[in-house]
Amino acid sequence: MIIEDGTVVSIAYTLTNDAGEQLDTSVGGDPLVYLHGAQNIVPGLEQALDGRTVGDEFDVRVAPADGYGDRTAETQTVPREQFPDGVDLAVGMPLRAEVPDHGPVVLWIESIEEDTVSLSLDHPLAGEHLNFAIEVVEVRAATDEEKAHGHVHTGDHHH
Ligand code: ZN
C-alpha cells in the first residue's frame, strides 16, 4: 500500500540536528504511528513520506519553515506563583494559554528560575533544520473513525 491521505503509517525514525547530535529516535522502542494527511507530524516530513511504501528507507532534511517554524525569540517571564501547585514544570514542556485578542497559543518553557518561569513562543526545535533517517514499517488504511478524529487509534485506546 502506498502512503497517501487517509493511511495510517508506522515509521522508525532518528532525528538529528545539523551538529550531528541525536535529538530523538524510535530505535529500540515502538515506531511512530500517525495518520497521513492530518498534520500529525511536521509538514516537511509528511510531504517526504507521500507516495512511499513499506520497506522504504530514506533521509530527509526539513527546513525550519516546514518543521517547527523560525525562531522569533519572543519570550515572557512570569512569576512562578502563577502556576498551580502540584504542576510539574519542566524545560521544553508545552503550555496552552489564552492570549487576549489572539486566541489560544502554545508556549514552551524555556527556563525555570527560582521565582520565575520564562516562556517562549518558539518550539524548542524552532529555527533548526531537522535531519530525519526514516524507515517505513507499516502502512494501512485508516478507519472512518480515525479519519473523522484526525488521529490514530492504536491498540485498545478508543475515545
Ligand atoms: Zn480519536
CSV table of N, CA and C and ligand atoms in Angstrom, one decimal:
chain,number,residue,atom,x,y,z
A,1,MET,N,0.8,-1.2,0.0
A,1,MET,CA,0.0,0.0,0.0
A,1,MET,C,0.9,1.3,0.0
A,2,ILE,N,0.5,2.2,-0.8
A,2,ILE,CA,1.2,3.5,-1.0
A,2,ILE,C,0.8,4.5,0.1
A,3,ILE,N,1.7,5.2,0.6
A,3,ILE,CA,1.3,6.3,1.6
A,3,ILE,C,0.6,7.4,0.9
A,4,GLU,N,-0.7,7.7,1.3
A,4,GLU,CA,-1.4,8.8,0.8
A,4,GLU,C,-2.4,9.2,1.9
A,5,ASP,N,-3.1,10.3,1.7
A,5,ASP,CA,-4.0,10.8,2.7
A,5,ASP,C,-5.0,9.7,3.1
A,6,GLY,N,-5.2,9.6,4.3
A,6,GLY,CA,-6.1,8.5,4.8
A,6,GLY,C,-5.5,7.2,5.1
A,7,THR,N,-4.2,7.2,5.1
A,7,THR,CA,-3.5,5.9,5.5
A,7,THR,C,-2.8,6.2,6.9
A,8,VAL,N,-2.7,5.1,7.6
A,8,VAL,CA,-2.1,5.1,8.9
A,8,VAL,C,-0.7,4.5,8.7
A,9,VAL,N,0.3,5.3,9.1
A,9,VAL,CA,1.7,4.9,8.7
A,9,VAL,C,2.5,4.7,10.0
A,10,SER,N,3.3,3.7,10.0
A,10,SER,CA,4.3,3.4,11.1
A,10,SER,C,5.7,3.6,10.6
A,11,ILE,N,6.4,4.5,11.2
A,11,ILE,CA,7.8,4.7,10.8
A,11,ILE,C,8.8,4.6,12.0
A,12,ALA,N,9.9,4.0,11.6
A,12,ALA,CA,11.1,4.1,12.5
A,12,ALA,C,11.9,5.3,12.1
A,13,TYR,N,12.3,6.1,13.1
A,13,TYR,CA,13.0,7.3,12.7
A,13,TYR,C,14.1,7.6,13.7
A,14,THR,N,15.1,8.4,13.2
A,14,THR,CA,16.1,9.0,14.1
A,14,THR,C,16.2,10.4,13.6
A,15,LEU,N,16.2,11.4,14.6
A,15,LEU,CA,16.2,12.8,14.3
A,15,LEU,C,17.5,13.4,14.8
A,16,THR,N,18.3,14.0,13.9
A,16,THR,CA,19.5,14.7,14.4
A,16,THR,C,19.5,16.2,13.9
A,17,ASN,N,20.2,17.0,14.6
A,17,ASN,CA,20.3,18.4,14.2
A,17,ASN,C,21.5,18.5,13.3
A,18,ASP,N,21.8,19.8,12.8
A,18,ASP,CA,22.9,19.9,11.9
A,18,ASP,C,24.3,19.7,12.5
A,19,ALA,N,24.3,19.8,13.9
A,19,ALA,CA,25.6,19.5,14.6
A,19,ALA,C,25.8,18.0,14.7
A,20,GLY,N,24.9,17.2,14.2
A,20,GLY,CA,25.0,15.7,14.3
A,20,GLY,C,24.6,15.1,15.6
A,21,GLU,N,24.0,16.0,16.5
A,21,GLU,CA,23.5,15.4,17.7
A,21,GLU,C,22.2,14.8,17.5
A,22,GLN,N,22.0,13.6,18.1
A,22,GLN,CA,20.7,12.9,18.0
A,22,GLN,C,19.7,13.5,19.0
A,23,LEU,N,18.6,13.9,18.5
A,23,LEU,CA,17.6,14.6,19.3
A,23,LEU,C,16.5,13.7,19.7
A,24,ASP,N,16.2,12.7,18.9
A,24,ASP,CA,15.1,11.8,19.2
A,24,ASP,C,15.3,10.5,18.3
A,25,THR,N,14.8,9.4,18.8
A,25,THR,CA,14.8,8.2,17.9
A,25,THR,C,13.7,7.2,18.4
A,26,SER,N,13.2,6.5,17.5
A,26,SER,CA,12.3,5.4,17.8
A,26,SER,C,13.0,4.1,17.9
A,27,VAL,N,14.3,4.0,17.5
A,27,VAL,CA,15.0,2.8,17.5
A,27,VAL,C,15.2,2.2,18.9
A,28,GLY,N,14.8,1.0,19.1
A,28,GLY,CA,14.8,0.4,20.4
A,28,GLY,C,13.5,0.5,21.1
A,29,GLY,N,12.5,1.2,20.5
A,29,GLY,CA,11.2,1.3,21.1
A,29,GLY,C,10.2,1.1,20.0
A,30,ASP,N,9.0,1.6,20.2
A,30,ASP,CA,7.9,1.4,19.2
A,30,ASP,C,8.1,2.4,18.1
A,31,PRO,N,7.7,2.1,16.9
A,31,PRO,CA,7.7,3.0,15.8
A,31,PRO,C,6.7,4.2,16.1
A,32,LEU,N,6.8,5.3,15.4
A,32,LEU,CA,5.9,6.4,15.4
A,32,LEU,C,4.7,6.0,14.5
A,33,VAL,N,3.5,6.1,15.0
A,33,VAL,CA,2.3,5.8,14.2
A,33,VAL,C,1.5,7.1,14.0
A,34,TYR,N,1.2,7.4,12.8
A,34,TYR,CA,0.4,8.7,12.6
A,34,TYR,C,-0.5,8.5,11.4
A,35,LEU,N,-1.5,9.5,11.4
A,35,LEU,CA,-2.5,9.5,10.3
A,35,LEU,C,-2.0,10.4,9.2
A,36,HIS,N,-1.7,9.9,8.0
A,36,HIS,CA,-1.1,10.7,6.9
A,36,HIS,C,-2.2,11.7,6.4
A,37,GLY,N,-1.8,13.0,6.2
A,37,GLY,CA,-2.7,14.0,5.6
A,37,GLY,C,-3.4,14.7,6.7
A,38,ALA,N,-3.1,14.5,8.0
A,38,ALA,CA,-3.9,15.1,9.0
A,38,ALA,C,-3.0,16.0,9.9
A,39,GLN,N,-1.9,16.4,9.3
A,39,GLN,CA,-0.9,17.3,10.1
A,39,GLN,C,-0.6,16.8,11.5
A,40,ASN,N,-0.4,15.5,11.6
A,40,ASN,CA,0.0,14.9,12.8
A,40,ASN,C,1.5,15.1,13.0
A,41,ILE,N,2.2,15.2,11.9
A,41,ILE,CA,3.7,15.4,12.0
A,41,ILE,C,4.1,16.6,11.2
A,42,VAL,N,5.4,17.1,11.4
A,42,VAL,CA,5.8,18.3,10.7
A,42,VAL,C,5.6,18.2,9.2
A,43,PRO,N,5.2,19.3,8.5
A,43,PRO,CA,4.8,19.3,7.1
A,43,PRO,C,5.9,18.7,6.2
A,44,GLY,N,7.1,19.1,6.5
A,44,GLY,CA,8.2,18.6,5.6
A,44,GLY,C,8.4,17.1,5.6
A,45,LEU,N,8.2,16.5,6.8
A,45,LEU,CA,8.4,15.1,6.9
A,45,LEU,C,7.2,14.4,6.2
A,46,GLU,N,6.0,14.9,6.5
A,46,GLU,CA,4.8,14.3,5.9
A,46,GLU,C,4.9,14.3,4.3
A,47,GLN,N,5.3,15.5,3.8
A,47,GLN,CA,5.5,15.6,2.4
A,47,GLN,C,6.5,14.5,1.8
A,48,ALA,N,7.6,14.3,2.6
A,48,ALA,CA,8.6,13.4,2.1
A,48,ALA,C,8.1,12.0,2.1
A,49,LEU,N,7.1,11.7,3.0
A,49,LEU,CA,6.6,10.3,3.1
A,49,LEU,C,5.5,10.0,2.1
A,50,ASP,N,5.0,11.1,1.5
A,50,ASP,CA,3.9,10.9,0.5
A,50,ASP,C,4.4,10.0,-0.7
A,51,GLY,N,3.6,9.0,-1.0
A,51,GLY,CA,4.0,8.1,-2.1
A,51,GLY,C,5.0,7.0,-1.8
A,52,ARG,N,5.5,6.9,-0.6
A,52,ARG,CA,6.4,5.9,-0.2
A,52,ARG,C,5.6,4.6,0.2
A,53,THR,N,6.4,3.5,0.4
A,53,THR,CA,5.7,2.3,0.8
A,53,THR,C,6.6,1.5,1.8
A,54,VAL,N,6.0,0.4,2.3
A,54,VAL,CA,6.7,-0.4,3.4
A,54,VAL,C,8.1,-0.8,2.9
A,55,GLY,N,9.1,-0.6,3.8
A,55,GLY,CA,10.4,-1.0,3.5
A,55,GLY,C,11.3,0.1,2.9
A,56,ASP,N,10.6,1.2,2.5
A,56,ASP,CA,11.4,2.3,2.0
A,56,ASP,C,12.3,2.9,3.2
A,57,GLU,N,13.5,3.2,2.9
A,57,GLU,CA,14.4,3.8,3.8
A,57,GLU,C,15.0,5.1,3.1
A,58,PHE,N,14.9,6.2,3.8
A,58,PHE,CA,15.5,7.4,3.2
A,58,PHE,C,15.8,8.4,4.3
A,59,ASP,N,16.6,9.4,3.9
A,59,ASP,CA,16.9,10.5,4.7
A,59,ASP,C,16.2,11.8,4.2
A,60,VAL,N,15.8,12.6,5.1
A,60,VAL,CA,15.2,13.9,4.6
A,60,VAL,C,15.6,15.0,5.5
A,61,ARG,N,15.9,16.2,4.9
A,61,ARG,CA,16.3,17.3,5.7
A,61,ARG,C,15.2,18.3,5.6
A,62,VAL,N,14.6,18.7,6.7
A,62,VAL,CA,13.5,19.6,6.7
A,62,VAL,C,13.9,21.0,7.2
A,63,ALA,N,13.6,22.0,6.4
A,63,ALA,CA,13.9,23.4,6.8
A,63,ALA,C,13.0,23.9,7.9
A,64,PRO,N,13.4,24.8,8.6
A,64,PRO,CA,12.5,25.3,9.7
A,64,PRO,C,11.1,25.7,9.3
A,65,ALA,N,11.0,26.3,8.1
A,65,ALA,CA,9.6,26.7,7.6
A,65,ALA,C,8.7,25.5,7.5
A,66,ASP,N,9.3,24.3,7.2
A,66,ASP,CA,8.5,23.1,7.0
A,66,ASP,C,8.6,22.2,8.2
A,67,GLY,N,9.2,22.7,9.3
A,67,GLY,CA,9.4,22.0,10.5
A,67,GLY,C,8.7,22.7,11.7
A,68,TYR,N,9.4,23.2,12.6
A,68,TYR,CA,8.8,23.8,13.8
A,68,TYR,C,8.8,25.3,13.7
A,69,GLY,N,9.0,25.9,12.5
A,69,GLY,CA,9.0,27.3,12.3
A,69,GLY,C,10.3,28.0,12.6
A,70,ASP,N,10.3,29.3,12.3
A,70,ASP,CA,11.5,30.1,12.6
A,70,ASP,C,11.5,30.5,14.0
A,71,ARG,N,12.7,30.9,14.5
A,71,ARG,CA,12.8,31.4,15.8
A,71,ARG,C,12.4,32.8,15.9
A,72,THR,N,11.5,33.2,16.8
A,72,THR,CA,11.0,34.5,16.9
A,72,THR,C,11.7,35.2,18.1
A,73,ALA,N,12.2,34.4,19.0
A,73,ALA,CA,12.9,34.9,20.2
A,73,ALA,C,12.0,35.8,21.1
A,74,GLU,N,10.7,35.6,20.9
A,74,GLU,CA,9.7,36.3,21.8
A,74,GLU,C,9.5,35.5,23.1
A,75,THR,N,10.0,36.0,24.2
A,75,THR,CA,9.9,35.3,25.4
A,75,THR,C,9.1,36.2,26.4
A,76,GLN,N,8.6,35.6,27.4
A,76,GLN,CA,7.9,36.2,28.5
A,76,GLN,C,8.3,35.6,29.8
A,77,THR,N,8.5,36.4,30.8
A,77,THR,CA,8.8,35.9,32.1
A,77,THR,C,7.6,36.1,33.1
A,78,VAL,N,7.2,35.0,33.7
A,78,VAL,CA,6.0,35.2,34.6
A,78,VAL,C,6.4,34.6,36.0
A,79,PRO,N,5.8,35.2,37.0
A,79,PRO,CA,6.1,34.7,38.3
A,79,PRO,C,5.7,33.2,38.5
A,80,ARG,N,6.5,32.5,39.2
A,80,ARG,CA,6.2,31.1,39.3
A,80,ARG,C,4.9,30.8,40.1
A,81,GLU,N,4.5,31.7,41.0
A,81,GLU,CA,3.3,31.5,41.8
A,81,GLU,C,2.1,31.5,40.9
A,82,GLN,N,2.2,32.0,39.6
A,82,GLN,CA,1.0,31.9,38.7
A,82,GLN,C,0.6,30.5,38.3
A,83,PHE,N,1.6,29.6,38.5
A,83,PHE,CA,1.3,28.2,38.2
A,83,PHE,C,0.7,27.5,39.4
A,84,PRO,N,-0.3,26.7,39.1
A,84,PRO,CA,-0.9,26.0,40.3
A,84,PRO,C,0.1,25.0,41.0
A,85,ASP,N,-0.1,24.9,42.3
A,85,ASP,CA,0.8,23.9,43.0
A,85,ASP,C,0.6,22.5,42.4
A,86,GLY,N,1.6,21.7,42.5
A,86,GLY,CA,1.4,20.4,42.0
A,86,GLY,C,1.6,20.2,40.5
A,87,VAL,N,1.8,21.3,39.8
A,87,VAL,CA,2.1,21.1,38.4
A,87,VAL,C,3.6,21.0,38.2
A,88,ASP,N,4.0,19.9,37.7
A,88,ASP,CA,5.5,19.7,37.5
A,88,ASP,C,6.0,20.4,36.3
A,89,LEU,N,6.6,21.5,36.5
A,89,LEU,CA,7.1,22.3,35.3
A,89,LEU,C,8.5,21.7,34.9
A,90,ALA,N,8.7,21.7,33.6
A,90,ALA,CA,10.0,21.2,33.1
A,90,ALA,C,10.3,22.0,31.8
A,91,VAL,N,11.6,22.2,31.6
A,91,VAL,CA,12.1,22.9,30.5
A,91,VAL,C,11.7,22.1,29.2
A,92,GLY,N,11.2,22.8,28.2
A,92,GLY,CA,10.8,22.2,27.0
A,92,GLY,C,9.3,21.7,27.0
A,93,MET,N,8.6,21.9,28.1
A,93,MET,CA,7.2,21.5,28.2
A,93,MET,C,6.3,22.5,27.5
A,94,PRO,N,5.3,22.0,26.8
A,94,PRO,CA,4.4,23.0,26.1
A,94,PRO,C,3.2,23.3,27.1
A,95,LEU,N,2.8,24.6,27.1
A,95,LEU,CA,1.7,25.0,27.9
A,95,LEU,C,0.7,25.7,26.9
A,96,ARG,N,-0.6,25.5,27.1
A,96,ARG,CA,-1.6,26.2,26.3
A,96,ARG,C,-2.0,27.4,27.1
A,97,ALA,N,-2.1,28.5,26.4
A,97,ALA,CA,-2.5,29.8,27.1
A,97,ALA,C,-3.5,30.5,26.1
A,98,GLU,N,-4.4,31.3,26.8
A,98,GLU,CA,-5.2,32.2,26.0
A,98,GLU,C,-4.6,33.6,26.0
A,99,VAL,N,-4.4,34.1,24.8
A,99,VAL,CA,-3.8,35.4,24.7
A,99,VAL,C,-4.9,36.4,24.3
A,100,PRO,N,-5.2,37.5,25.1
A,100,PRO,CA,-6.3,38.4,24.7
A,100,PRO,C,-6.1,38.9,23.3
A,101,ASP,N,-7.2,38.9,22.5
A,101,ASP,CA,-7.2,39.4,21.1
A,101,ASP,C,-6.4,38.4,20.2
A,102,HIS,N,-6.0,37.3,20.6
A,102,HIS,CA,-5.2,36.4,19.8
A,102,HIS,C,-5.7,35.0,19.8
A,103,GLY,N,-6.4,34.6,20.9
A,103,GLY,CA,-6.8,33.2,21.0
A,103,GLY,C,-5.8,32.3,21.6
A,104,PRO,N,-6.0,31.0,21.4
A,104,PRO,CA,-5.1,30.1,22.1
A,104,PRO,C,-3.8,30.0,21.4
A,105,VAL,N,-2.7,29.9,22.2
A,105,VAL,CA,-1.4,29.7,21.7
A,105,VAL,C,-0.7,28.7,22.5
A,106,VAL,N,0.4,28.1,22.0
A,106,VAL,CA,1.2,27.2,22.8
A,106,VAL,C,2.5,27.9,23.1
A,107,LEU,N,2.8,27.9,24.4
A,107,LEU,CA,4.0,28.5,24.9
A,107,LEU,C,4.9,27.4,25.4
A,108,TRP,N,6.2,27.5,25.2
A,108,TRP,CA,7.2,26.5,25.6
A,108,TRP,C,8.0,27.0,26.8
A,109,ILE,N,8.2,26.2,27.8
A,109,ILE,CA,9.0,26.6,28.9
A,109,ILE,C,10.5,26.6,28.5
A,110,GLU,N,11.1,27.8,28.5
A,110,GLU,CA,12.5,27.9,28.1
A,110,GLU,C,13.4,27.7,29.2
A,111,SER,N,13.1,28.3,30.4
A,111,SER,CA,13.9,28.1,31.5
A,111,SER,C,13.1,28.3,32.8
A,112,ILE,N,13.6,27.8,33.9
A,112,ILE,CA,12.9,27.9,35.2
A,112,ILE,C,13.9,28.5,36.2
A,113,GLU,N,13.5,29.6,36.7
A,113,GLU,CA,14.3,30.2,37.7
A,113,GLU,C,13.7,30.0,39.1
A,114,GLU,N,14.3,30.6,40.1
A,114,GLU,CA,13.8,30.3,41.5
A,114,GLU,C,12.4,30.9,41.6
A,115,ASP,N,12.2,32.1,41.2
A,115,ASP,CA,10.8,32.7,41.4
A,115,ASP,C,10.1,32.9,40.1
A,116,THR,N,10.7,32.7,39.0
A,116,THR,CA,10.1,33.0,37.7
A,116,THR,C,10.2,31.8,36.7
A,117,VAL,N,9.4,31.9,35.7
A,117,VAL,CA,9.4,30.9,34.6
A,117,VAL,C,9.5,31.7,33.3
A,118,SER,N,10.4,31.4,32.4
A,118,SER,CA,10.5,32.0,31.1
A,118,SER,C,9.8,31.2,30.1
A,119,LEU,N,8.9,31.8,29.4
A,119,LEU,CA,8.1,31.1,28.3
A,119,LEU,C,8.4,31.7,27.0
A,120,SER,N,8.4,30.8,26.0
A,120,SER,CA,8.7,31.2,24.6
A,120,SER,C,7.7,30.8,23.7
A,121,LEU,N,7.4,31.6,22.6
A,121,LEU,CA,6.5,31.2,21.6
A,121,LEU,C,7.1,30.2,20.7
A,122,ASP,N,8.5,30.0,20.8
A,122,ASP,CA,9.2,29.1,19.9
A,122,ASP,C,9.2,27.7,20.4
A,123,HIS,N,8.9,26.8,19.5
A,123,HIS,CA,9.1,25.4,19.8
A,123,HIS,C,10.6,25.2,20.1
A,124,PRO,N,11.0,24.3,21.0
A,124,PRO,CA,12.4,24.1,21.3
A,124,PRO,C,13.2,23.8,20.0
A,125,LEU,N,12.6,23.3,19.0
A,125,LEU,CA,13.4,23.0,17.7
A,125,LEU,C,13.1,24.0,16.6
A,126,ALA,N,12.5,25.2,17.0
A,126,ALA,CA,12.3,26.2,16.0
A,126,ALA,C,13.6,26.7,15.5
A,127,GLY,N,13.7,27.1,14.3
A,127,GLY,CA,15.0,27.6,13.7
A,127,GLY,C,16.0,26.5,13.3
A,128,GLU,N,15.7,25.2,13.7
A,128,GLU,CA,16.6,24.1,13.4
A,128,GLU,C,16.2,23.4,12.1
A,129,HIS,N,17.2,23.0,11.3
A,129,HIS,CA,17.0,22.0,10.3
A,129,HIS,C,16.8,20.7,11.0
A,130,LEU,N,15.9,19.9,10.5
A,130,LEU,CA,15.6,18.6,11.1
A,130,LEU,C,16.1,17.5,10.1
A,131,ASN,N,17.0,16.7,10.5
A,131,ASN,CA,17.5,15.6,9.7
A,131,ASN,C,17.0,14.3,10.1
A,132,PHE,N,16.0,13.8,9.4
A,132,PHE,CA,15.4,12.5,9.7
A,132,PHE,C,16.0,11.4,8.9
A,133,ALA,N,16.2,10.3,9.6
A,133,ALA,CA,16.5,9.0,8.9
A,133,ALA,C,15.3,8.1,9.1
A,134,ILE,N,14.6,7.7,8.0
A,134,ILE,CA,13.3,7.1,8.1
A,134,ILE,C,13.3,5.7,7.5
A,135,GLU,N,12.5,4.8,8.2
A,135,GLU,CA,12.2,3.6,7.5
A,135,GLU,C,10.7,3.4,7.7
A,136,VAL,N,10.0,3.1,6.6
A,136,VAL,CA,8.6,2.9,6.6
A,136,VAL,C,8.3,1.4,7.1
A,137,VAL,N,7.6,1.2,8.2
A,137,VAL,CA,7.5,-0.1,8.8
A,137,VAL,C,6.1,-0.7,8.4
A,138,GLU,N,5.1,0.1,8.4
A,138,GLU,CA,3.8,-0.4,8.1
A,138,GLU,C,2.9,0.7,7.5
A,139,VAL,N,2.0,0.3,6.6
A,139,VAL,CA,1.0,1.2,6.0
A,139,VAL,C,-0.3,0.5,6.0
A,140,ARG,N,-1.4,1.1,6.5
A,140,ARG,CA,-2.7,0.5,6.4
A,140,ARG,C,-3.7,1.6,6.2
A,141,ALA,N,-4.9,1.2,5.7
A,141,ALA,CA,-6.0,2.2,5.5
A,141,ALA,C,-6.5,2.6,6.9
A,142,ALA,N,-6.8,3.9,7.0
A,142,ALA,CA,-7.4,4.4,8.3
A,142,ALA,C,-8.8,4.0,8.4
A,143,THR,N,-9.3,3.8,9.6
A,143,THR,CA,-10.8,3.6,9.7
A,143,THR,C,-11.5,4.9,9.6
A,144,ASP,N,-12.8,4.8,9.3
A,144,ASP,CA,-13.6,6.0,9.2
A,144,ASP,C,-13.5,6.9,10.4
A,145,GLU,N,-13.5,6.2,11.6
A,145,GLU,CA,-13.5,6.9,12.9
A,145,GLU,C,-12.1,7.7,13.0
A,146,GLU,N,-11.0,7.0,12.6
A,146,GLU,CA,-9.7,7.7,12.7
A,146,GLU,C,-9.7,8.9,11.8
A,147,LYS,N,-10.3,8.7,10.6
A,147,LYS,CA,-10.3,9.9,9.6
A,147,LYS,C,-11.1,11.0,10.2
A,148,ALA,N,-12.3,10.7,10.8
A,148,ALA,CA,-13.1,11.7,11.4
A,148,ALA,C,-12.4,12.4,12.6
A,149,HIS,N,-11.7,11.7,13.4
A,149,HIS,CA,-11.0,12.3,14.5
A,149,HIS,C,-9.7,13.0,14.1
A,150,GLY,N,-9.1,12.6,13.0
A,150,GLY,CA,-7.9,13.2,12.6
A,150,GLY,C,-6.7,12.7,13.3
A,151,HIS,N,-6.8,11.5,13.9
A,151,HIS,CA,-5.6,10.9,14.5
A,151,HIS,C,-5.8,9.3,14.6
A,152,VAL,N,-4.8,8.7,15.0
A,152,VAL,CA,-4.8,7.2,15.0
A,152,VAL,C,-5.3,6.7,16.3
A,153,HIS,N,-6.1,5.6,16.2
A,153,HIS,CA,-6.5,4.8,17.4
A,153,HIS,C,-5.7,3.5,17.4
A,154,THR,N,-4.8,3.4,18.4
A,154,THR,CA,-4.0,2.2,18.4
A,154,THR,C,-4.4,1.3,19.6
A,155,GLY,N,-4.1,0.0,19.4
A,155,GLY,CA,-4.4,-1.0,20.5
A,155,GLY,C,-5.8,-0.9,21.0
A,156,ASP,N,-6.0,-0.8,22.3
A,156,ASP,CA,-7.4,-0.7,22.8
A,156,ASP,C,-7.7,0.7,23.3
A,157,HIS,N,-6.9,1.7,22.8
A,157,HIS,CA,-7.2,3.0,23.1
A,157,HIS,C,-8.3,3.6,22.2
A,158,HIS,N,-9.5,3.7,22.7
A,158,HIS,CA,-10.5,4.4,21.9
A,158,HIS,C,-11.2,5.4,22.7
A,159,HIS,N,-11.7,6.4,22.1
A,159,HIS,CA,-12.3,7.5,22.8
A,159,HIS,C,-13.3,8.3,21.9
B,1,ZN,ZN,-10.0,9.7,18.4
